[in-house]
Short mmCIF file of C-alpha atoms and ligand atoms in Angstrom, two decimals:
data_model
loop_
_atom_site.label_atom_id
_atom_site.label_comp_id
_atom_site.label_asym_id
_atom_site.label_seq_id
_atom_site.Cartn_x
_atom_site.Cartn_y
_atom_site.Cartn_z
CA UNK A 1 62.84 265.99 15.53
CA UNK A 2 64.15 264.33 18.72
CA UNK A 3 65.96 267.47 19.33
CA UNK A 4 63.01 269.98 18.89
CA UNK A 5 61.44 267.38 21.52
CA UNK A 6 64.12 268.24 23.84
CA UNK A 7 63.94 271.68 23.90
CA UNK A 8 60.35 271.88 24.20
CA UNK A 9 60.21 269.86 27.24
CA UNK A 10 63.25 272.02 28.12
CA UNK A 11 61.20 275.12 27.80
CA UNK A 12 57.81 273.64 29.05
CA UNK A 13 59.66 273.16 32.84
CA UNK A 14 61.61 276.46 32.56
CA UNK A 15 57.74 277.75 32.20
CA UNK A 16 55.93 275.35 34.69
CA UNK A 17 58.74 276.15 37.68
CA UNK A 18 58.69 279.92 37.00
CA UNK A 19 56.35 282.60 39.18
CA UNK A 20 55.05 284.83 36.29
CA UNK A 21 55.65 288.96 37.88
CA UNK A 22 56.77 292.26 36.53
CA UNK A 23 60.24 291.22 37.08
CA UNK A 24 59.87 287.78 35.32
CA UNK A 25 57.38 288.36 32.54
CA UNK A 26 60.13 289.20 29.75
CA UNK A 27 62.14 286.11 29.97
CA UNK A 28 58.54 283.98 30.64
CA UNK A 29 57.83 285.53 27.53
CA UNK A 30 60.45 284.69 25.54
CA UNK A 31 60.32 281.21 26.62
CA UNK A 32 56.76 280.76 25.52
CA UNK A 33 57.69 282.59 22.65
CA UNK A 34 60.08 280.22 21.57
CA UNK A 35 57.84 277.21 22.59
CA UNK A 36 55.52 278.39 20.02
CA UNK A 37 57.51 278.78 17.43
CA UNK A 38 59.19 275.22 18.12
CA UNK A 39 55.77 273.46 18.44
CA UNK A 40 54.60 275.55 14.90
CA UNK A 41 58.03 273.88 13.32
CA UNK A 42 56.76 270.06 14.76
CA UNK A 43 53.61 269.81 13.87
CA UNK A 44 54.22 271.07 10.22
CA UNK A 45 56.73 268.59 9.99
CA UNK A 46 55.13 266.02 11.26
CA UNK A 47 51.37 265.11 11.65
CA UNK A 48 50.04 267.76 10.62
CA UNK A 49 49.76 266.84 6.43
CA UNK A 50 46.83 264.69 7.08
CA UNK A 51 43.55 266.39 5.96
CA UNK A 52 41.85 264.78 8.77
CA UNK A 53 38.39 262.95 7.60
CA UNK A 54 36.46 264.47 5.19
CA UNK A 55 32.91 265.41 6.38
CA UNK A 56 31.27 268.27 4.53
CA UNK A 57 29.36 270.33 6.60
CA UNK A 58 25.65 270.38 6.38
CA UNK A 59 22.91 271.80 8.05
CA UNK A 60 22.57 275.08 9.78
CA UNK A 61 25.32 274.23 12.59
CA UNK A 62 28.06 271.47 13.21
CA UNK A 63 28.59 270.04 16.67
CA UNK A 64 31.29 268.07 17.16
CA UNK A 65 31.04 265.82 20.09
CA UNK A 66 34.66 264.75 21.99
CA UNK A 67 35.59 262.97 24.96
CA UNK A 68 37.62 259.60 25.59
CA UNK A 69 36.79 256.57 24.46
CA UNK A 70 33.58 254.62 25.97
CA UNK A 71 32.08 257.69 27.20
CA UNK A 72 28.92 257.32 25.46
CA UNK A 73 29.70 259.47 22.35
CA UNK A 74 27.57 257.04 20.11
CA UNK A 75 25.05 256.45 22.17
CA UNK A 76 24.87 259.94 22.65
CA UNK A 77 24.23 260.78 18.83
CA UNK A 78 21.80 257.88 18.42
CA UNK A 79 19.84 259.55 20.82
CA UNK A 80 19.94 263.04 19.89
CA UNK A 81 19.27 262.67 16.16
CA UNK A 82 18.78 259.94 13.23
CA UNK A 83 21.86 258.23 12.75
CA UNK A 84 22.89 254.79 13.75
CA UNK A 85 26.59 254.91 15.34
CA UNK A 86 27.78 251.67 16.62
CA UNK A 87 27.63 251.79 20.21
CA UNK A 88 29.86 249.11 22.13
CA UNK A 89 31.19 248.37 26.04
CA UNK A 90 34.95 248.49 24.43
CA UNK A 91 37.34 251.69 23.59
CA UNK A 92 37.60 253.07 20.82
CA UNK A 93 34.24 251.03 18.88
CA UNK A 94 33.99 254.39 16.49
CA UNK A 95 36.75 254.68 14.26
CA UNK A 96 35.56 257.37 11.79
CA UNK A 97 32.98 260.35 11.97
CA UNK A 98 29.67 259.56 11.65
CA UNK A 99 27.46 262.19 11.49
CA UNK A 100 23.88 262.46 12.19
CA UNK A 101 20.92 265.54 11.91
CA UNK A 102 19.38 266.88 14.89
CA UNK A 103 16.24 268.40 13.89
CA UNK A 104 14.84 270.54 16.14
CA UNK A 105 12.94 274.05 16.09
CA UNK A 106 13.24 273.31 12.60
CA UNK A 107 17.22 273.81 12.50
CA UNK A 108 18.94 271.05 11.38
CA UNK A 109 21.90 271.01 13.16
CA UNK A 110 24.72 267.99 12.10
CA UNK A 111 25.97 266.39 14.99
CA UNK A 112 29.53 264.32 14.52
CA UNK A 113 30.52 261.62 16.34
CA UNK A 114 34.16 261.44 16.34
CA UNK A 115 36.90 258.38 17.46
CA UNK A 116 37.27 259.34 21.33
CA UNK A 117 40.63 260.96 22.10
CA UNK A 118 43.24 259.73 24.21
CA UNK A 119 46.06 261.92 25.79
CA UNK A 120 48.55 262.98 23.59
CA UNK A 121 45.97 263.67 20.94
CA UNK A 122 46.70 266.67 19.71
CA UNK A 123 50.49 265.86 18.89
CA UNK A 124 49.05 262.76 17.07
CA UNK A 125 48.36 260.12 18.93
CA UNK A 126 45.67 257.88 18.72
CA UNK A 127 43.34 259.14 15.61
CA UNK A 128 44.46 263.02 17.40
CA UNK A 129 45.01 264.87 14.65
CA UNK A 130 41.73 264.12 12.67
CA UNK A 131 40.17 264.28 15.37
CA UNK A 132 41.37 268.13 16.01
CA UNK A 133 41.20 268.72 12.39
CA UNK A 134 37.38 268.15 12.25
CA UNK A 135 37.06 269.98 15.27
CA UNK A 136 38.38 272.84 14.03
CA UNK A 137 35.31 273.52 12.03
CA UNK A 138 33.07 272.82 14.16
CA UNK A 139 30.16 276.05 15.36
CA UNK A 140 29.53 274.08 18.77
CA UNK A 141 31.97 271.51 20.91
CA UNK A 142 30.32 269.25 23.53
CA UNK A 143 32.38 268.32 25.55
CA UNK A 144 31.29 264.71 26.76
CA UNK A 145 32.37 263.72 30.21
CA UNK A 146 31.91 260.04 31.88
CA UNK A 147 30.89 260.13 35.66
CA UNK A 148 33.07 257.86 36.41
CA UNK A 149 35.94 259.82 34.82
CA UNK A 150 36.00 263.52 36.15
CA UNK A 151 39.91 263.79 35.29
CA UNK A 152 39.22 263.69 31.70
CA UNK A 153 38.14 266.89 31.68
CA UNK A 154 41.40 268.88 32.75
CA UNK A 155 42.97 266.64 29.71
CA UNK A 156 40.64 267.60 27.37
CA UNK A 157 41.34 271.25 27.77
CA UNK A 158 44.63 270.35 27.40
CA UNK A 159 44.25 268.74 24.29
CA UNK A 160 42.52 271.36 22.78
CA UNK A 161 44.43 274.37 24.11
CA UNK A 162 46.99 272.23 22.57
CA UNK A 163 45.64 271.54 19.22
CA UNK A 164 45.28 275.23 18.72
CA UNK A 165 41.43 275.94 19.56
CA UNK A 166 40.34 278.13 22.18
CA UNK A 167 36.68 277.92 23.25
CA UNK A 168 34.16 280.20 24.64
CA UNK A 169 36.93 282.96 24.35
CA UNK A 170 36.50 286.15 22.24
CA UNK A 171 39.21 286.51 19.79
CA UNK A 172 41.47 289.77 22.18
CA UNK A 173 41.22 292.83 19.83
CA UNK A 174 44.70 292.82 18.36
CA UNK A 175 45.78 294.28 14.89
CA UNK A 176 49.94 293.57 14.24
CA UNK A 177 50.23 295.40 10.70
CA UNK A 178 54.01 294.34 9.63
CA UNK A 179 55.97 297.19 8.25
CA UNK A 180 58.85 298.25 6.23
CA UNK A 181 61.01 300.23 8.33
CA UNK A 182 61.06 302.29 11.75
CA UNK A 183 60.72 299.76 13.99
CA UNK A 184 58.30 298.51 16.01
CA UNK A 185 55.08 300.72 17.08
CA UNK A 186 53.19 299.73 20.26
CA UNK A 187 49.77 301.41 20.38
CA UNK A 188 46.83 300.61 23.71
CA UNK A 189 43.83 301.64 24.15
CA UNK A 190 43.69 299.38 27.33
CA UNK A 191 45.84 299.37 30.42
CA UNK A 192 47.58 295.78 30.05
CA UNK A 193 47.55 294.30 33.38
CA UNK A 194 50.40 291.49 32.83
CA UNK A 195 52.05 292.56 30.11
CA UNK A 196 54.80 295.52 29.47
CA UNK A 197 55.87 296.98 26.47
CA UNK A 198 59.45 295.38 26.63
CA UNK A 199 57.91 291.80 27.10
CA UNK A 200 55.94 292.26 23.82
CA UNK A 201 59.02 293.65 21.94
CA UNK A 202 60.84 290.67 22.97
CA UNK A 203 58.14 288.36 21.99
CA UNK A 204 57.71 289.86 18.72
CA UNK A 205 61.51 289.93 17.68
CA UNK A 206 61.29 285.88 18.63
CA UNK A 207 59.26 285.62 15.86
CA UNK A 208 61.47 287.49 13.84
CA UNK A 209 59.02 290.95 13.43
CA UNK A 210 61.21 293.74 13.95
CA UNK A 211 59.44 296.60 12.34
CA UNK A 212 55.44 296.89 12.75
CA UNK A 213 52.28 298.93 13.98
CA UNK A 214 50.74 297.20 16.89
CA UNK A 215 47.51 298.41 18.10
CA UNK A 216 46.14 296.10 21.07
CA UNK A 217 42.28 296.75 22.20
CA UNK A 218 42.09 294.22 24.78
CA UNK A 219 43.99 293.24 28.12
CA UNK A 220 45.87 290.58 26.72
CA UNK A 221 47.91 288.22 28.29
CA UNK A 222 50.80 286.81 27.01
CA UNK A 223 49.69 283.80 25.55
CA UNK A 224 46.95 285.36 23.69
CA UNK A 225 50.01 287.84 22.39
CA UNK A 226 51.44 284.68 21.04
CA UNK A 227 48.15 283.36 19.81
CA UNK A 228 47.42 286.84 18.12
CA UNK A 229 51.25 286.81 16.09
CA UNK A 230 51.07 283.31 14.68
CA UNK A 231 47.09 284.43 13.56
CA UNK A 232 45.98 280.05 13.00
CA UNK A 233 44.01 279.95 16.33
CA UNK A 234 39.99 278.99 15.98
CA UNK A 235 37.56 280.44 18.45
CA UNK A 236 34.68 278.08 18.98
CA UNK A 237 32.47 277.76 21.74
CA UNK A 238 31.85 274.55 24.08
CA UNK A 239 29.50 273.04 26.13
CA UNK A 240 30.33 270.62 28.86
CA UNK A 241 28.19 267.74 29.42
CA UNK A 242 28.42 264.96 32.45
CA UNK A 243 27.20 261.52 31.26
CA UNK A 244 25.68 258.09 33.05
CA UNK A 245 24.85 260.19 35.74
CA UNK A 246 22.52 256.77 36.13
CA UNK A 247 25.77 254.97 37.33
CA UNK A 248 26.27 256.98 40.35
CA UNK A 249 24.46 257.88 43.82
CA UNK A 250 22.81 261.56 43.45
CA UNK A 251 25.04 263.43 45.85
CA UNK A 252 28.67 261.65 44.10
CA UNK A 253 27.20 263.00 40.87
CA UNK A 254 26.11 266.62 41.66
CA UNK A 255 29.73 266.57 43.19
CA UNK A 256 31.45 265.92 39.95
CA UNK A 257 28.99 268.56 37.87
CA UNK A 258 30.26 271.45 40.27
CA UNK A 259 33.84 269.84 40.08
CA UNK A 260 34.23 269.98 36.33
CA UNK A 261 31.14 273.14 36.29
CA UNK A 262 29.13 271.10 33.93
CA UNK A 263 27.03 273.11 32.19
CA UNK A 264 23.94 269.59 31.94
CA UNK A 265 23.56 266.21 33.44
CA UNK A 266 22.14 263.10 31.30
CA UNK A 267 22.02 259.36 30.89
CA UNK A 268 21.97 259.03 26.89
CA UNK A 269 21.74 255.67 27.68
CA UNK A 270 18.05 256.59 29.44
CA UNK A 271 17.74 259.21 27.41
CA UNK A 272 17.80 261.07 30.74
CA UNK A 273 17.34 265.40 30.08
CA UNK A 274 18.50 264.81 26.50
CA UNK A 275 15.19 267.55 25.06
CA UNK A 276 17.28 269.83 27.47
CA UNK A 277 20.66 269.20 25.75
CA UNK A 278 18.81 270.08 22.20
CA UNK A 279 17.66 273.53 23.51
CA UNK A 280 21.10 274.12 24.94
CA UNK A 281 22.56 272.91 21.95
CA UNK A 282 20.19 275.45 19.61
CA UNK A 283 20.67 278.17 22.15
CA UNK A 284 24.59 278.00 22.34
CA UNK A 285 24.59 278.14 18.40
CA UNK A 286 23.25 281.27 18.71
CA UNK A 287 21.01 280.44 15.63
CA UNK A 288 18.11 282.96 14.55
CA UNK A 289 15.00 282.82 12.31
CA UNK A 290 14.16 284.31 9.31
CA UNK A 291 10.78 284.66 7.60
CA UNK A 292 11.35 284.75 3.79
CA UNK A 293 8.24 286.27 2.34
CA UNK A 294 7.73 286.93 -2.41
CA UNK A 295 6.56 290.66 -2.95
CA UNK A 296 2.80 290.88 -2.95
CA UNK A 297 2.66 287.95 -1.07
CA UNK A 298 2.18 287.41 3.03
CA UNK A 299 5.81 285.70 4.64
CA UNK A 300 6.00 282.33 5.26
CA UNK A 301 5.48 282.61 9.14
CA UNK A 302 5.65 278.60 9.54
CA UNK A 303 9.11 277.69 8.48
CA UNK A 304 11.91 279.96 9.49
CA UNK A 305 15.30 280.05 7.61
CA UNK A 306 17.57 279.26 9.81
CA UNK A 307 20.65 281.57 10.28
CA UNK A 308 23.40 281.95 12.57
CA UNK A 309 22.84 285.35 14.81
CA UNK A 310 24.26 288.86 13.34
CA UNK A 311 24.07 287.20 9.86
CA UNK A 312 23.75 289.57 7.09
CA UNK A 313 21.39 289.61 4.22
CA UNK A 314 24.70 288.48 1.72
CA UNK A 315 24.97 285.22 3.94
CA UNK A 316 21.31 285.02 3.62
CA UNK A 317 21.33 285.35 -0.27
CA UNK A 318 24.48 282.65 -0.53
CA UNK A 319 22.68 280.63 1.68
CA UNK A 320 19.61 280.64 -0.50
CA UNK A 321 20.87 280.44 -4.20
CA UNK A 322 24.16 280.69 -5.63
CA UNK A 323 22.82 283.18 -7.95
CA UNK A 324 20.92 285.95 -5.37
CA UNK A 325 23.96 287.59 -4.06
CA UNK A 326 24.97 288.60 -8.11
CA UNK A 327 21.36 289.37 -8.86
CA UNK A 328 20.67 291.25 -5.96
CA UNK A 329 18.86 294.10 -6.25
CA UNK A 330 17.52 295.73 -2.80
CA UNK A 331 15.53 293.53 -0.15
CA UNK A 332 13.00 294.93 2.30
CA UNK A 333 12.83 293.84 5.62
CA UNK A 334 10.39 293.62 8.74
CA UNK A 335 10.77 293.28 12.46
CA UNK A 336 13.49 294.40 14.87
CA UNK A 337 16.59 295.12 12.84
CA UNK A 338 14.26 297.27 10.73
CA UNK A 339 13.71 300.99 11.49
CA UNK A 340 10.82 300.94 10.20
CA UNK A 341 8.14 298.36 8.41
CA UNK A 342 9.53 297.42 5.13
CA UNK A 343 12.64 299.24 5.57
CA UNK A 344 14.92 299.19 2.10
CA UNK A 345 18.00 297.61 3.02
CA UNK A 346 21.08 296.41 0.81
CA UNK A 347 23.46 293.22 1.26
CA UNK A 348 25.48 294.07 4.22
CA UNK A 349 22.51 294.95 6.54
CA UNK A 350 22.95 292.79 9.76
CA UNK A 351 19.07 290.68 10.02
CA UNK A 352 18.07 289.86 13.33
CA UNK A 353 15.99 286.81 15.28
CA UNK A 354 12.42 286.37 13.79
CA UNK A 355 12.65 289.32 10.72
CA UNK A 356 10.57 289.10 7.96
CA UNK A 357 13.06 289.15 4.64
CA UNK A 358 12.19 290.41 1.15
CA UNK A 359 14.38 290.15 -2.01
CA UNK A 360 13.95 291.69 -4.76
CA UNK A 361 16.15 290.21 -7.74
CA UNK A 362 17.03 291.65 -11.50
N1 LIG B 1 25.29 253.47 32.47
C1 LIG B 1 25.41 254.13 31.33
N2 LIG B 1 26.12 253.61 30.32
C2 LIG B 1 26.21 254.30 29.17
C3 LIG B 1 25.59 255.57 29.00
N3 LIG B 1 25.87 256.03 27.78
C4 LIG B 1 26.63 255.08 27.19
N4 LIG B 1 26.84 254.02 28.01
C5 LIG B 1 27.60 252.79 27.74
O1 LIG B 1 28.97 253.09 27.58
C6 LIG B 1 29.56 252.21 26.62
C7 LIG B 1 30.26 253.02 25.54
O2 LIG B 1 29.30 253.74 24.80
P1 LIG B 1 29.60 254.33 23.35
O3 LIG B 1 28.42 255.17 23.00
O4 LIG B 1 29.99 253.25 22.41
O5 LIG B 1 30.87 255.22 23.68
P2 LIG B 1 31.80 256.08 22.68
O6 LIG B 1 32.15 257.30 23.42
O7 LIG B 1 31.12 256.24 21.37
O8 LIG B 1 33.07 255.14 22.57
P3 LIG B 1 34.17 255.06 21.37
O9 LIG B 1 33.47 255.04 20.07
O10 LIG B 1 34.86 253.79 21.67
O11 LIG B 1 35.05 256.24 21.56
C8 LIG B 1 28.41 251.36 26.06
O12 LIG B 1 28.43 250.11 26.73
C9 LIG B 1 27.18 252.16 26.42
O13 LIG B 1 26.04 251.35 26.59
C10 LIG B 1 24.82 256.10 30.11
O14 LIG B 1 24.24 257.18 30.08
N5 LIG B 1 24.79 255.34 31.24
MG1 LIG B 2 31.66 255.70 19.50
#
């Protein structure tokens, strides 16, 4: 192990000293390259057995909520929904997830309050790599900032760069389709503005694929190349949120938000703009509503099923029953993913915010 430490630190400063240019990007490539594939072999040797804790996910959302320790995580969640989370003026007071329901706009959205993280996390220190595991699955991550501490911020990026998760990113538009023979088959339907053909050949022999049909769709870098071969990275989107913004003169404060672009301000302690962290919260889930309504009968207009946006009527059905996707037999729907009123429509139709939903079963 010691040794694999070496060489990634080895690699990390051949990366951090070099100027990344046409005439450099191969061997910058390779080097990351090989820094994946080193830090792939670590953590499967070492942390990375632990299942993490075992929450099941409930509700019509997860949000996992991360920062360091004693920046108001627990006091956050007893705020924001029903659970009791010990809250204390010491690091490190919440040593498992607790989770609690947000209710609001009759989503039910589970909210988990997880040990804070320390540097370092993501390798495994500290409770790290349960930590990461859990946040993994989350839909939403806030990311919970103390006033006082506007460096945590770069470190939590770090940590979850690190731990494999990339937020608010699109996954790039990649397809690497190994082959048998013939070599290796570079197709764009981009210009690639850092990246030429030789640098991804090299990159793709590091990990030992020699013969394949690459098509790439999006102006990748070379990271996301990397990302894109080894095919474990989670997308999730994140929300950054500056806390006990009561502990600090107005203008220090606004300072800090623009610093670290905070997308709200609060005081969970005062309960300080926490309605406007719920509707952030249920807008960034990007949740919609559907009306479920029986044949022959008017839809239920007053309580919405609540879905995640471009569901389809299949996630609907397994939502519903674990029966209705077998017994389906055609649905009818209403409003604007309809062409017209009542529109016949089978499972893989794509439903959208506030349409009416009809299934018909055998
Ligand atoms: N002034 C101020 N203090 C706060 C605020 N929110 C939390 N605190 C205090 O910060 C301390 C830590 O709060 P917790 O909610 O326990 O923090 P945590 O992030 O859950 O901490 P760990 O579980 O140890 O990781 C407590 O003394 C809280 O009262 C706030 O908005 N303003
Ligand atoms: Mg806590």
């Amino acid at each position: 192990m010691a040794v694999h430490d070496e060489k990634i630190k080895e690699l990390e400063e051949l990366v951090a000293n070099s100027q990344y240019n046409k005439r450099t990007q191969k061997a910058i490539g390779m080097y990351k390259a090989q820094l994946a594939k080193l830090k792939e072999k670590v953590s499967k040797s070492g942390g990375g057995k632990t299942d993490g804790f075992s929450v099941r996910k409930t509700g019509d959302g997860t949000v996992v909520l991360l920062g360091f320790p004693s920046v108001g995580k627990s006091t956050l969640l007893n705020g924001i929904t029903d659970a009791e989370s010990e809250t204390g003026a010491y690091a490190f007071t919440t040593l498992t997830v607790i989770p609690g329901i947000l209710d609001y706009k009759h989503a039910k959205i589970q909210i988990l309050d997880v040990p804070g993280v320390v540097r370092g996390a993501a390798s495994g220190r500290g409770r790290g790599t349960e930590v990461f595991s859990v946040l993994r699955s989350a839909d939403l991550i806030l990311i919970l900032i103390d006033v006082h501490y506007p460096e945590h911020f770069n470190a939590l990026l770090r940590e979850i760069y690190e731990s494999g998760i990339r937020i608010n990113k699109r996954k790039p538009d990649v397809k690497i389709k190994k082959t048998a023979k013939d070599g290796i088959k570079i197709s764009k339907t981009v210009k690639l503005s850092t990246l030429d053909d030789e640098t991804i050949l090299g990159v793709l022999r590091t990990f030992r694929i020699n013969n394949a049909d690459v098509l790439i769709r999006t102006d990748i870098t070379v990271d996301e190349l990397i990302d894109c071969i080894e095919g474990n990275k989670q997308y999730v989107p994140a929300i950054v949120v500056l806390n006990k913004i009561d502990s600090l003169p107005k203008d220090k404060v606004e300072k800090i938000a623009k610093q670290i672009d905070a997308n709200l301000l609060i005081s969970a302690k005062n309960k300080d703009h926490l309605e406007e962290l719920k509707e952030l919260i249920f807008s960034e889930l990007d949740l919609i509503r559907i009306y479920m309504k029986e044949p022959a009968k008017p839809a239920d207009m007053n309580v919405p099923l609540i879905m995640f946006k471009d569901c389809t009527i299949d996630n609907v059905c397994s939502k519903l029953h674990k029966d209705f996707v077998s017994k389906f037999k055609f649905s009818r729907v209403w409003g604007k993913s309809a062409k017209f009123p009542g529109q016949k429509l089978n499972l893989k139709h794509r439903l959208k915010d506030e349409d009416i939903l009809e299934i018909h079963l055998r």
